[in-house]
Amino acid sequence: MVPPRDRQGKVALVLGAGNVSSIAPLDCFQKLFLEHQVVLLKLNPVNDYLHDVLQMALDPLIRRDALRIVRGDGRVGAWLTFHPQIDELHITGSGRTHDAIVWGTGTQAAANKRAGTPANPRRITSELGAVCPTIVVPGPWSQADLAFQAQNIATQKMHNSGFNCIACQVLVVPTGWDRTPKLLDRVRAEIAKATRLPFYPGTRDRLEEFADHGAAPRLIPRGDAPDAVISRIPDNDPWQERNEVFAPALSVHEITQDDPERFLRDAIAYANDRLYGTLGGNILIHPATLRRIGRNRFEELLAGFHYGCIAVNGWTALGFLLSQTPWGAFPGHTLDDVQSGIGTVHNTFMFDRPQRSVVTAPFAPFPRSFLNGEFTLMPRPPWFITNRTAQRTGRALTRFQHRPGWRRLPAVLWAALRG
């Protein structure tokens, strides 16, 4: 939050993402309400269809001359980034787009980077995705646990057809744990059911490139949708560790360690040291294993997990959905090594120097959650791709949000409990 004495009138250009419709308006709110700037929102061409909807939804801001929304291709966006009336920039997208804005393109970009002289000197904040890990800690998982967490992992990968900046890209599992093969089989089976057609440009090319850099890539048929790809990461080719794929593709990395605490420590070190970006990381751990490690020791291990959002038994997308939590990379990236970006958005509590957020979810659904001492009424979370009533639940929640009242709660609960 900018103190009143330091506030200056500025125009911010927000380059909206194309994969999730809520990203662009939330990014605008960051500039408008936390940084006290007026905003020009340039929609991603993939989301041009939202122009009229956002015009209506954000009309109070538009009528006060605090916001304008425009459309156009990449050339329009590039022209706007250098417009003399633009003071600051915010981008949600890829590191390549960020670097093209900051350093330029071609040989001149390389020269600018070496000299430390950005082609675009404006302040830029960003959220740029990552090669996000999900760490599976060995423990006394039942068959029901394997089934539920396989749905959790498949959701982390296949939600929105795989087009999420915090989609799980590397599944870190223990070698020698007798549940590992069963879990992987169940994950593949759940991914095969996710048959939504791709809507983001370049999906097939990215899938082919991912497979070319994998060890024994396995194709998962998905009906009319392109085959998903699951592969192990070759010892001599770290490409999958260094490149966000933004497609239905999943890497598997195995760590040989039977002790849960040592496995978690080694898995966190692997993610910190080898995987590109620091946006979101997930840990799946049985409550009995967590008790064995000890809450204090577990918190110490989490403190060393350098991601902007950490989910324990959930998915970091929950940190995005909860607009109170800061959303962005772990602090420390720079313009010449931007990885998952610089700065945060959301953060409705207006913390001035947020480091990360941690979200937790029950390890097991209702009613098994009560056996672990956890409380939830959901047999299956509404964001799971396997939820049978997600659309009805979403509509009921929207009606409740629009006009809250006790009479609308039964419809929400009924839809959620049938998921």
PDB file of C-alpha atoms in Angstrom, residues 40-319:
ATOM      1  CA  LEU A  40      -5.574   0.857 -19.185  1.00  0.00           C
ATOM      2  CA  LEU A  41      -6.409  -2.842 -19.535  1.00  0.00           C
ATOM      3  CA  LYS A  42      -5.321  -4.517 -22.768  1.00  0.00           C
ATOM      4  CA  LEU A  43      -7.111  -7.864 -23.116  1.00  0.00           C
ATOM      5  CA  ASN A  44      -5.332 -10.930 -24.422  1.00  0.00           C
ATOM      6  CA  PRO A  45      -6.833 -11.826 -27.844  1.00  0.00           C
ATOM      7  CA  VAL A  46      -7.891 -15.212 -26.427  1.00  0.00           C
ATOM      8  CA  ASN A  47     -10.217 -13.322 -24.077  1.00  0.00           C
ATOM      9  CA  ASP A  48     -11.531 -10.674 -26.479  1.00  0.00           C
ATOM     10  CA  TYR A  49     -15.009 -12.142 -25.993  1.00  0.00           C
ATOM     11  CA  LEU A  50     -14.968 -10.839 -22.404  1.00  0.00           C
ATOM     12  CA  HIS A  51     -14.726  -7.194 -23.467  1.00  0.00           C
ATOM     13  CA  ASP A  52     -18.427  -6.382 -23.256  1.00  0.00           C
ATOM     14  CA  VAL A  53     -18.892  -8.414 -20.064  1.00  0.00           C
ATOM     15  CA  LEU A  54     -16.059  -6.585 -18.312  1.00  0.00           C
ATOM     16  CA  GLN A  55     -17.328  -3.243 -19.590  1.00  0.00           C
ATOM     17  CA  MET A  56     -20.613  -3.885 -17.801  1.00  0.00           C
ATOM     18  CA  ALA A  57     -19.107  -5.391 -14.648  1.00  0.00           C
ATOM     19  CA  LEU A  58     -16.542  -2.626 -14.202  1.00  0.00           C
ATOM     20  CA  ASP A  59     -18.747   0.233 -15.358  1.00  0.00           C
ATOM     21  CA  PRO A  60     -18.501   2.195 -12.064  1.00  0.00           C
ATOM     22  CA  LEU A  61     -14.721   2.430 -12.516  1.00  0.00           C
ATOM     23  CA  ILE A  62     -15.016   3.276 -16.202  1.00  0.00           C
ATOM     24  CA  ARG A  63     -17.525   6.066 -15.531  1.00  0.00           C
ATOM     25  CA  ARG A  64     -15.094   7.584 -13.025  1.00  0.00           C
ATOM     26  CA  ASP A  65     -12.326   7.610 -15.653  1.00  0.00           C
ATOM     27  CA  ALA A  66     -10.249   5.221 -13.536  1.00  0.00           C
ATOM     28  CA  LEU A  67     -10.282   2.378 -16.087  1.00  0.00           C
ATOM     29  CA  ARG A  68     -10.349   1.816 -19.834  1.00  0.00           C
ATOM     30  CA  ILE A  69     -10.467  -1.574 -21.581  1.00  0.00           C
ATOM     31  CA  VAL A  70      -9.056  -2.106 -25.077  1.00  0.00           C
ATOM     32  CA  ARG A  71      -8.560  -5.008 -27.465  1.00  0.00           C
ATOM     33  CA  GLY A  72      -5.929  -5.797 -30.066  1.00  0.00           C
ATOM     34  CA  ASP A  73      -3.182  -8.172 -31.130  1.00  0.00           C
ATOM     35  CA  GLY A  74       0.440  -8.329 -30.009  1.00  0.00           C
ATOM     36  CA  ARG A  75       1.371  -5.288 -32.077  1.00  0.00           C
ATOM     37  CA  VAL A  76      -1.165  -3.175 -30.199  1.00  0.00           C
ATOM     38  CA  GLY A  77       0.208  -4.411 -26.887  1.00  0.00           C
ATOM     39  CA  ALA A  78       3.793  -3.684 -27.934  1.00  0.00           C
ATOM     40  CA  TRP A  79       2.842  -0.161 -29.037  1.00  0.00           C
ATOM     41  CA  LEU A  80       1.116   0.529 -25.723  1.00  0.00           C
ATOM     42  CA  THR A  81       4.095  -0.620 -23.652  1.00  0.00           C
ATOM     43  CA  PHE A  82       6.137   2.276 -25.083  1.00  0.00           C
ATOM     44  CA  HIS A  83       3.359   4.866 -25.176  1.00  0.00           C
ATOM     45  CA  PRO A  84       4.564   8.099 -23.518  1.00  0.00           C
ATOM     46  CA  GLN A  85       1.450   8.326 -21.319  1.00  0.00           C
ATOM     47  CA  ILE A  86       2.040   4.887 -19.766  1.00  0.00           C
ATOM     48  CA  ASP A  87       3.976   5.167 -16.511  1.00  0.00           C
ATOM     49  CA  GLU A  88       4.003   1.555 -15.253  1.00  0.00           C
ATOM     50  CA  LEU A  89       3.295  -1.945 -16.554  1.00  0.00           C
ATOM     51  CA  HIS A  90       1.893  -5.167 -15.163  1.00  0.00           C
ATOM     52  CA  ILE A  91       1.920  -8.426 -17.100  1.00  0.00           C
ATOM     53  CA  THR A  92       0.536 -11.875 -16.402  1.00  0.00           C
ATOM     54  CA  GLY A  93       1.968 -14.201 -19.017  1.00  0.00           C
ATOM     55  CA  SER A  94       5.253 -15.740 -20.088  1.00  0.00           C
ATOM     56  CA  GLY A  95       8.825 -14.848 -19.299  1.00  0.00           C
ATOM     57  CA  ARG A  96       9.516 -14.472 -23.018  1.00  0.00           C
ATOM     58  CA  THR A  97       6.884 -11.749 -23.329  1.00  0.00           C
ATOM     59  CA  HIS A  98       8.219 -10.027 -20.217  1.00  0.00           C
ATOM     60  CA  ASP A  99      11.787 -10.032 -21.561  1.00  0.00           C
ATOM     61  CA  ALA A 100      10.681  -8.746 -24.963  1.00  0.00           C
ATOM     62  CA  ILE A 101       9.008  -5.781 -23.237  1.00  0.00           C
ATOM     63  CA  VAL A 102      11.925  -5.039 -20.906  1.00  0.00           C
ATOM     64  CA  TRP A 103      14.978  -5.848 -23.040  1.00  0.00           C
ATOM     65  CA  GLY A 104      13.685  -5.816 -26.624  1.00  0.00           C
ATOM     66  CA  THR A 105      14.151  -8.631 -29.139  1.00  0.00           C
ATOM     67  CA  GLY A 106      16.945 -10.268 -31.127  1.00  0.00           C
ATOM     68  CA  THR A 107      20.617  -9.374 -30.753  1.00  0.00           C
ATOM     69  CA  GLN A 108      19.801  -5.948 -29.360  1.00  0.00           C
ATOM     70  CA  ALA A 109      17.955  -7.571 -26.440  1.00  0.00           C
ATOM     71  CA  ALA A 110      21.025  -9.632 -25.563  1.00  0.00           C
ATOM     72  CA  ALA A 111      23.198  -6.530 -25.708  1.00  0.00           C
ATOM     73  CA  ASN A 112      20.776  -4.568 -23.518  1.00  0.00           C
ATOM     74  CA  LYS A 113      20.721  -7.359 -20.960  1.00  0.00           C
ATOM     75  CA  ARG A 114      24.514  -7.592 -20.811  1.00  0.00           C
ATOM     76  CA  ALA A 115      24.770  -3.846 -20.344  1.00  0.00           C
ATOM     77  CA  GLY A 116      21.939  -3.709 -17.804  1.00  0.00           C
ATOM     78  CA  THR A 117      20.118  -1.068 -19.868  1.00  0.00           C
ATOM     79  CA  PRO A 118      16.466  -2.024 -20.394  1.00  0.00           C
ATOM     80  CA  ALA A 119      14.881  -0.959 -23.660  1.00  0.00           C
ATOM     81  CA  ASN A 120      11.802  -0.075 -21.609  1.00  0.00           C
ATOM     82  CA  PRO A 121      12.783   1.737 -18.395  1.00  0.00           C
ATOM     83  CA  ARG A 122       9.280   1.761 -16.872  1.00  0.00           C
ATOM     84  CA  ARG A 123       8.616  -0.047 -13.615  1.00  0.00           C
ATOM     85  CA  ILE A 124       7.134  -3.448 -14.412  1.00  0.00           C
ATOM     86  CA  THR A 125       5.519  -5.995 -12.125  1.00  0.00           C
ATOM     87  CA  SER A 126       4.646  -9.469 -13.279  1.00  0.00           C
ATOM     88  CA  GLU A 127       3.269 -12.951 -12.639  1.00  0.00           C
ATOM     89  CA  LEU A 128       4.868 -15.352 -15.088  1.00  0.00           C
ATOM     90  CA  GLY A 129       4.222 -18.940 -14.147  1.00  0.00           C
ATOM     91  CA  ALA A 130       6.653 -21.709 -13.255  1.00  0.00           C
ATOM     92  CA  VAL A 131       7.495 -25.390 -13.444  1.00  0.00           C
ATOM     93  CA  CYS A 132       5.386 -26.124 -10.388  1.00  0.00           C
ATOM     94  CA  PRO A 133       5.972 -29.234  -8.240  1.00  0.00           C
ATOM     95  CA  THR A 134       3.648 -31.483  -6.285  1.00  0.00           C
ATOM     96  CA  ILE A 135       5.525 -33.451  -3.611  1.00  0.00           C
ATOM     97  CA  VAL A 136       3.987 -36.764  -2.501  1.00  0.00           C
ATOM     98  CA  VAL A 137       5.291 -37.672   0.973  1.00  0.00           C
ATOM     99  CA  PRO A 138       5.265 -41.432   1.708  1.00  0.00           C
ATOM    100  CA  GLY A 139       2.921 -42.584   4.446  1.00  0.00           C
ATOM    101  CA  PRO A 140       0.092 -44.957   5.409  1.00  0.00           C
ATOM    102  CA  TRP A 141      -2.181 -44.105   2.475  1.00  0.00           C
ATOM    103  CA  SER A 142      -5.246 -46.299   2.052  1.00  0.00           C
ATOM    104  CA  GLN A 143      -6.770 -47.254  -1.290  1.00  0.00           C
ATOM    105  CA  ALA A 144      -9.367 -44.528  -0.730  1.00  0.00           C
ATOM    106  CA  ASP A 145      -6.558 -42.019  -0.084  1.00  0.00           C
ATOM    107  CA  LEU A 146      -4.848 -43.018  -3.331  1.00  0.00           C
ATOM    108  CA  ALA A 147      -8.084 -42.570  -5.264  1.00  0.00           C
ATOM    109  CA  PHE A 148      -8.853 -39.148  -3.776  1.00  0.00           C
ATOM    110  CA  GLN A 149      -5.334 -37.751  -4.092  1.00  0.00           C
ATOM    111  CA  ALA A 150      -5.075 -39.029  -7.676  1.00  0.00           C
ATOM    112  CA  GLN A 151      -8.098 -36.840  -8.418  1.00  0.00           C
ATOM    113  CA  ASN A 152      -6.365 -33.982  -6.618  1.00  0.00           C
ATOM    114  CA  ILE A 153      -3.196 -34.385  -8.710  1.00  0.00           C
ATOM    115  CA  ALA A 154      -5.135 -34.795 -11.967  1.00  0.00           C
ATOM    116  CA  THR A 155      -7.017 -31.594 -11.134  1.00  0.00           C
ATOM    117  CA  GLN A 156      -3.764 -29.739 -10.502  1.00  0.00           C
ATOM    118  CA  LYS A 157      -2.633 -30.784 -13.963  1.00  0.00           C
ATOM    119  CA  MET A 158      -5.801 -30.825 -16.069  1.00  0.00           C
ATOM    120  CA  HIS A 159      -7.979 -28.048 -14.639  1.00  0.00           C
ATOM    121  CA  ASN A 160      -8.645 -25.518 -17.411  1.00  0.00           C
ATOM    122  CA  SER A 161      -7.260 -28.125 -19.835  1.00  0.00           C
ATOM    123  CA  GLY A 162      -3.790 -27.646 -18.366  1.00  0.00           C
ATOM    124  CA  PHE A 163      -3.639 -23.899 -19.102  1.00  0.00           C
ATOM    125  CA  ASN A 164      -2.795 -22.642 -15.620  1.00  0.00           C
ATOM    126  CA  CYS A 165       0.377 -20.917 -14.496  1.00  0.00           C
ATOM    127  CA  ILE A 166       0.288 -23.010 -11.322  1.00  0.00           C
ATOM    128  CA  ALA A 167      -0.604 -26.312 -12.959  1.00  0.00           C
ATOM    129  CA  CYS A 168       1.422 -29.175 -11.516  1.00  0.00           C
ATOM    130  CA  GLN A 169       4.206 -29.940 -13.989  1.00  0.00           C
ATOM    131  CA  VAL A 170       6.550 -32.122 -11.920  1.00  0.00           C
ATOM    132  CA  LEU A 171       5.199 -34.858  -9.661  1.00  0.00           C
ATOM    133  CA  VAL A 172       7.880 -35.697  -7.073  1.00  0.00           C
ATOM    134  CA  VAL A 173       7.382 -39.209  -5.695  1.00  0.00           C
ATOM    135  CA  PRO A 174       9.390 -41.616  -3.506  1.00  0.00           C
ATOM    136  CA  THR A 175      11.146 -44.580  -5.080  1.00  0.00           C
ATOM    137  CA  GLY A 176      10.480 -47.793  -3.180  1.00  0.00           C
ATOM    138  CA  TRP A 177       7.216 -46.657  -1.607  1.00  0.00           C
ATOM    139  CA  ASP A 178       4.810 -49.441  -2.464  1.00  0.00           C
ATOM    140  CA  ARG A 179       2.005 -46.914  -3.170  1.00  0.00           C
ATOM    141  CA  THR A 180       3.924 -45.017  -5.879  1.00  0.00           C
ATOM    142  CA  PRO A 181       3.047 -47.328  -8.834  1.00  0.00           C
ATOM    143  CA  LYS A 182      -0.601 -47.492  -7.751  1.00  0.00           C
ATOM    144  CA  LEU A 183      -0.815 -43.727  -7.385  1.00  0.00           C
ATOM    145  CA  LEU A 184       0.696 -43.137 -10.830  1.00  0.00           C
ATOM    146  CA  ASP A 185      -1.731 -45.626 -12.389  1.00  0.00           C
ATOM    147  CA  ARG A 186      -4.666 -43.807 -10.813  1.00  0.00           C
ATOM    148  CA  VAL A 187      -3.362 -40.396 -11.916  1.00  0.00           C
ATOM    149  CA  ARG A 188      -3.080 -41.614 -15.505  1.00  0.00           C
ATOM    150  CA  ALA A 189      -6.625 -42.997 -15.334  1.00  0.00           C
ATOM    151  CA  GLU A 190      -8.015 -39.678 -14.078  1.00  0.00           C
ATOM    152  CA  ILE A 191      -6.120 -37.677 -16.713  1.00  0.00           C
ATOM    153  CA  ALA A 192      -7.567 -39.938 -19.429  1.00  0.00           C
ATOM    154  CA  LYS A 193     -11.064 -38.826 -18.357  1.00  0.00           C
ATOM    155  CA  ALA A 194     -10.231 -35.117 -18.761  1.00  0.00           C
ATOM    156  CA  THR A 195     -11.348 -34.689 -22.356  1.00  0.00           C
ATOM    157  CA  ARG A 196     -11.854 -30.926 -22.618  1.00  0.00           C
ATOM    158  CA  LEU A 197     -10.545 -29.676 -25.961  1.00  0.00           C
ATOM    159  CA  PRO A 198      -7.566 -27.282 -25.873  1.00  0.00           C
ATOM    160  CA  PHE A 199      -8.352 -23.620 -26.449  1.00  0.00           C
ATOM    161  CA  TYR A 200      -4.909 -22.064 -26.110  1.00  0.00           C
ATOM    162  CA  PRO A 201      -2.766 -21.524 -29.222  1.00  0.00           C
ATOM    163  CA  GLY A 202       0.266 -23.759 -29.772  1.00  0.00           C
ATOM    164  CA  THR A 203      -0.818 -26.659 -27.541  1.00  0.00           C
ATOM    165  CA  ARG A 204       0.116 -29.498 -29.897  1.00  0.00           C
ATOM    166  CA  ASP A 205       3.557 -28.027 -30.624  1.00  0.00           C
ATOM    167  CA  ARG A 206       4.302 -27.683 -26.907  1.00  0.00           C
ATOM    168  CA  LEU A 207       3.176 -31.265 -26.257  1.00  0.00           C
ATOM    169  CA  GLU A 208       5.490 -32.555 -28.986  1.00  0.00           C
ATOM    170  CA  GLU A 209       8.428 -30.553 -27.659  1.00  0.00           C
ATOM    171  CA  PHE A 210       7.754 -31.807 -24.131  1.00  0.00           C
ATOM    172  CA  ALA A 211       7.675 -35.424 -25.338  1.00  0.00           C
ATOM    173  CA  ASP A 212      10.899 -34.939 -27.305  1.00  0.00           C
ATOM    174  CA  HIS A 213      12.688 -34.000 -24.071  1.00  0.00           C
ATOM    175  CA  GLY A 214      11.211 -36.784 -21.943  1.00  0.00           C
ATOM    176  CA  ALA A 215      12.422 -40.240 -20.923  1.00  0.00           C
ATOM    177  CA  ALA A 216      10.040 -42.908 -22.264  1.00  0.00           C
ATOM    178  CA  PRO A 217       7.118 -40.501 -22.701  1.00  0.00           C
ATOM    179  CA  ARG A 218       3.733 -42.141 -22.321  1.00  0.00           C
ATOM    180  CA  LEU A 219       0.748 -40.855 -24.272  1.00  0.00           C
ATOM    181  CA  ILE A 220      -2.627 -40.817 -22.519  1.00  0.00           C
ATOM    182  CA  PRO A 221      -5.525 -40.964 -25.035  1.00  0.00           C
ATOM    183  CA  ARG A 222      -8.322 -38.509 -24.191  1.00  0.00           C
ATOM    184  CA  GLY A 223     -10.959 -38.989 -26.867  1.00  0.00           C
ATOM    185  CA  ASP A 224     -11.109 -36.058 -29.296  1.00  0.00           C
ATOM    186  CA  ALA A 225      -8.669 -34.030 -27.194  1.00  0.00           C
ATOM    187  CA  PRO A 226      -4.914 -34.308 -27.868  1.00  0.00           C
ATOM    188  CA  ASP A 227      -3.154 -37.092 -25.991  1.00  0.00           C
ATOM    189  CA  ALA A 228      -1.764 -36.002 -22.646  1.00  0.00           C
ATOM    190  CA  VAL A 229       1.926 -36.787 -22.098  1.00  0.00           C
ATOM    191  CA  ILE A 230       3.521 -38.189 -18.935  1.00  0.00           C
ATOM    192  CA  SER A 231       7.260 -38.801 -18.845  1.00  0.00           C
ATOM    193  CA  ARG A 232      10.195 -39.077 -16.533  1.00  0.00           C
ATOM    194  CA  ILE A 233      12.883 -36.423 -16.642  1.00  0.00           C
ATOM    195  CA  PRO A 234      16.087 -37.670 -18.328  1.00  0.00           C
ATOM    196  CA  ASP A 235      19.255 -37.416 -16.269  1.00  0.00           C
ATOM    197  CA  ASN A 236      21.083 -35.753 -19.166  1.00  0.00           C
ATOM    198  CA  ASP A 237      18.342 -33.335 -20.262  1.00  0.00           C
ATOM    199  CA  PRO A 238      16.922 -30.820 -17.754  1.00  0.00           C
ATOM    200  CA  TRP A 239      14.603 -29.199 -20.327  1.00  0.00           C
ATOM    201  CA  GLN A 240      11.418 -30.252 -18.521  1.00  0.00           C
ATOM    202  CA  GLU A 241      12.767 -28.769 -15.287  1.00  0.00           C
ATOM    203  CA  ARG A 242      13.517 -25.420 -16.915  1.00  0.00           C
ATOM    204  CA  ASN A 243      10.516 -24.811 -19.204  1.00  0.00           C
ATOM    205  CA  GLU A 244       6.883 -24.246 -18.299  1.00  0.00           C
ATOM    206  CA  VAL A 245       4.911 -26.357 -20.782  1.00  0.00           C
ATOM    207  CA  PHE A 246       1.391 -24.809 -20.454  1.00  0.00           C
ATOM    208  CA  ALA A 247      -0.297 -27.924 -21.823  1.00  0.00           C
ATOM    209  CA  PRO A 248      -1.599 -31.342 -20.652  1.00  0.00           C
ATOM    210  CA  ALA A 249       1.878 -32.698 -19.856  1.00  0.00           C
ATOM    211  CA  LEU A 250       3.310 -34.032 -16.601  1.00  0.00           C
ATOM    212  CA  SER A 251       6.849 -34.932 -15.543  1.00  0.00           C
ATOM    213  CA  VAL A 252       7.630 -37.524 -12.863  1.00  0.00           C
ATOM    214  CA  HIS A 253      10.737 -37.256 -10.717  1.00  0.00           C
ATOM    215  CA  GLU A 254      11.620 -39.994  -8.228  1.00  0.00           C
ATOM    216  CA  ILE A 255      13.702 -39.567  -5.077  1.00  0.00           C
ATOM    217  CA  THR A 256      15.138 -42.605  -3.313  1.00  0.00           C
ATOM    218  CA  GLN A 257      14.377 -42.008   0.325  1.00  0.00           C
ATOM    219  CA  ASP A 258      12.123 -44.041   2.652  1.00  0.00           C
ATOM    220  CA  ASP A 259      12.091 -41.738   5.668  1.00  0.00           C
ATOM    221  CA  PRO A 260       9.248 -39.196   5.230  1.00  0.00           C
ATOM    222  CA  GLU A 261      11.065 -36.251   6.799  1.00  0.00           C
ATOM    223  CA  ARG A 262      14.250 -36.814   4.810  1.00  0.00           C
ATOM    224  CA  PHE A 263      12.236 -37.351   1.638  1.00  0.00           C
ATOM    225  CA  LEU A 264      10.399 -34.066   2.147  1.00  0.00           C
ATOM    226  CA  ARG A 265      13.654 -32.260   2.853  1.00  0.00           C
ATOM    227  CA  ASP A 266      15.261 -33.695  -0.298  1.00  0.00           C
ATOM    228  CA  ALA A 267      12.172 -32.986  -2.413  1.00  0.00           C
ATOM    229  CA  ILE A 268      12.082 -29.352  -1.282  1.00  0.00           C
ATOM    230  CA  ALA A 269      15.781 -28.982  -2.078  1.00  0.00           C
ATOM    231  CA  TYR A 270      15.179 -30.486  -5.524  1.00  0.00           C
ATOM    232  CA  ALA A 271      12.330 -28.072  -6.245  1.00  0.00           C
ATOM    233  CA  ASN A 272      14.272 -25.049  -4.996  1.00  0.00           C
ATOM    234  CA  ASP A 273      17.473 -25.889  -6.842  1.00  0.00           C
ATOM    235  CA  ARG A 274      16.322 -27.496 -10.085  1.00  0.00           C
ATOM    236  CA  LEU A 275      12.877 -26.250 -11.087  1.00  0.00           C
ATOM    237  CA  TYR A 276      12.284 -22.978 -12.892  1.00  0.00           C
ATOM    238  CA  GLY A 277      10.179 -20.380 -11.123  1.00  0.00           C
ATOM    239  CA  THR A 278       8.769 -19.930  -7.644  1.00  0.00           C
ATOM    240  CA  LEU A 279       5.033 -19.318  -8.093  1.00  0.00           C
ATOM    241  CA  GLY A 280       3.403 -22.310  -6.400  1.00  0.00           C
ATOM    242  CA  GLY A 281       4.313 -25.664  -4.851  1.00  0.00           C
ATOM    243  CA  ASN A 282       2.103 -28.398  -3.373  1.00  0.00           C
ATOM    244  CA  ILE A 283       2.748 -30.979  -0.658  1.00  0.00           C
ATOM    245  CA  LEU A 284       0.524 -34.037  -0.138  1.00  0.00           C
ATOM    246  CA  ILE A 285       1.067 -35.594   3.283  1.00  0.00           C
ATOM    247  CA  HIS A 286      -0.981 -37.984   5.434  1.00  0.00           C
ATOM    248  CA  PRO A 287      -1.967 -36.520   8.833  1.00  0.00           C
ATOM    249  CA  ALA A 288      -0.284 -39.444  10.617  1.00  0.00           C
ATOM    250  CA  THR A 289       2.956 -38.686   8.757  1.00  0.00           C
ATOM    251  CA  LEU A 290       2.683 -35.025   9.646  1.00  0.00           C
ATOM    252  CA  ARG A 291       2.288 -35.940  13.312  1.00  0.00           C
ATOM    253  CA  ARG A 292       5.317 -38.237  13.031  1.00  0.00           C
ATOM    254  CA  ILE A 293       7.451 -35.418  11.617  1.00  0.00           C
ATOM    255  CA  GLY A 294       6.041 -32.969  14.156  1.00  0.00           C
ATOM    256  CA  ARG A 295       4.276 -29.701  13.486  1.00  0.00           C
ATOM    257  CA  ASN A 296       7.254 -27.515  14.420  1.00  0.00           C
ATOM    258  CA  ARG A 297       9.675 -29.444  12.223  1.00  0.00           C
ATOM    259  CA  PHE A 298       7.161 -29.442   9.372  1.00  0.00           C
ATOM    260  CA  GLU A 299       6.850 -25.656   9.657  1.00  0.00           C
ATOM    261  CA  GLU A 300      10.649 -25.374   9.518  1.00  0.00           C
ATOM    262  CA  LEU A 301      10.680 -27.391   6.300  1.00  0.00           C
ATOM    263  CA  LEU A 302       7.900 -25.227   4.825  1.00  0.00           C
ATOM    264  CA  ALA A 303       9.919 -22.111   5.650  1.00  0.00           C
ATOM    265  CA  GLY A 304      12.653 -23.449   3.380  1.00  0.00           C
ATOM    266  CA  PHE A 305      10.240 -24.118   0.486  1.00  0.00           C
ATOM    267  CA  HIS A 306      10.793 -21.008  -1.630  1.00  0.00           C
ATOM    268  CA  TYR A 307       7.472 -20.500  -3.398  1.00  0.00           C
ATOM    269  CA  GLY A 308       5.052 -17.577  -3.356  1.00  0.00           C
ATOM    270  CA  CYS A 309       2.174 -19.887  -2.485  1.00  0.00           C
ATOM    271  CA  ILE A 310       2.373 -23.295  -0.811  1.00  0.00           C
ATOM    272  CA  ALA A 311      -0.561 -25.685  -0.589  1.00  0.00           C
ATOM    273  CA  VAL A 312      -0.610 -28.515   1.932  1.00  0.00           C
ATOM    274  CA  ASN A 313      -2.996 -31.279   0.791  1.00  0.00           C
ATOM    275  CA  GLY A 314      -4.688 -28.776  -1.499  1.00  0.00           C
ATOM    276  CA  TRP A 315      -3.695 -26.909  -4.616  1.00  0.00           C
ATOM    277  CA  THR A 316      -2.101 -23.472  -4.814  1.00  0.00           C
ATOM    278  CA  ALA A 317      -4.980 -22.350  -7.048  1.00  0.00           C
ATOM    279  CA  LEU A 318      -6.820 -21.899  -3.730  1.00  0.00           C
ATOM    280  CA  GLY A 319      -4.324 -19.167  -2.915  1.00  0.00           C
TER     281      GLY A 319
END
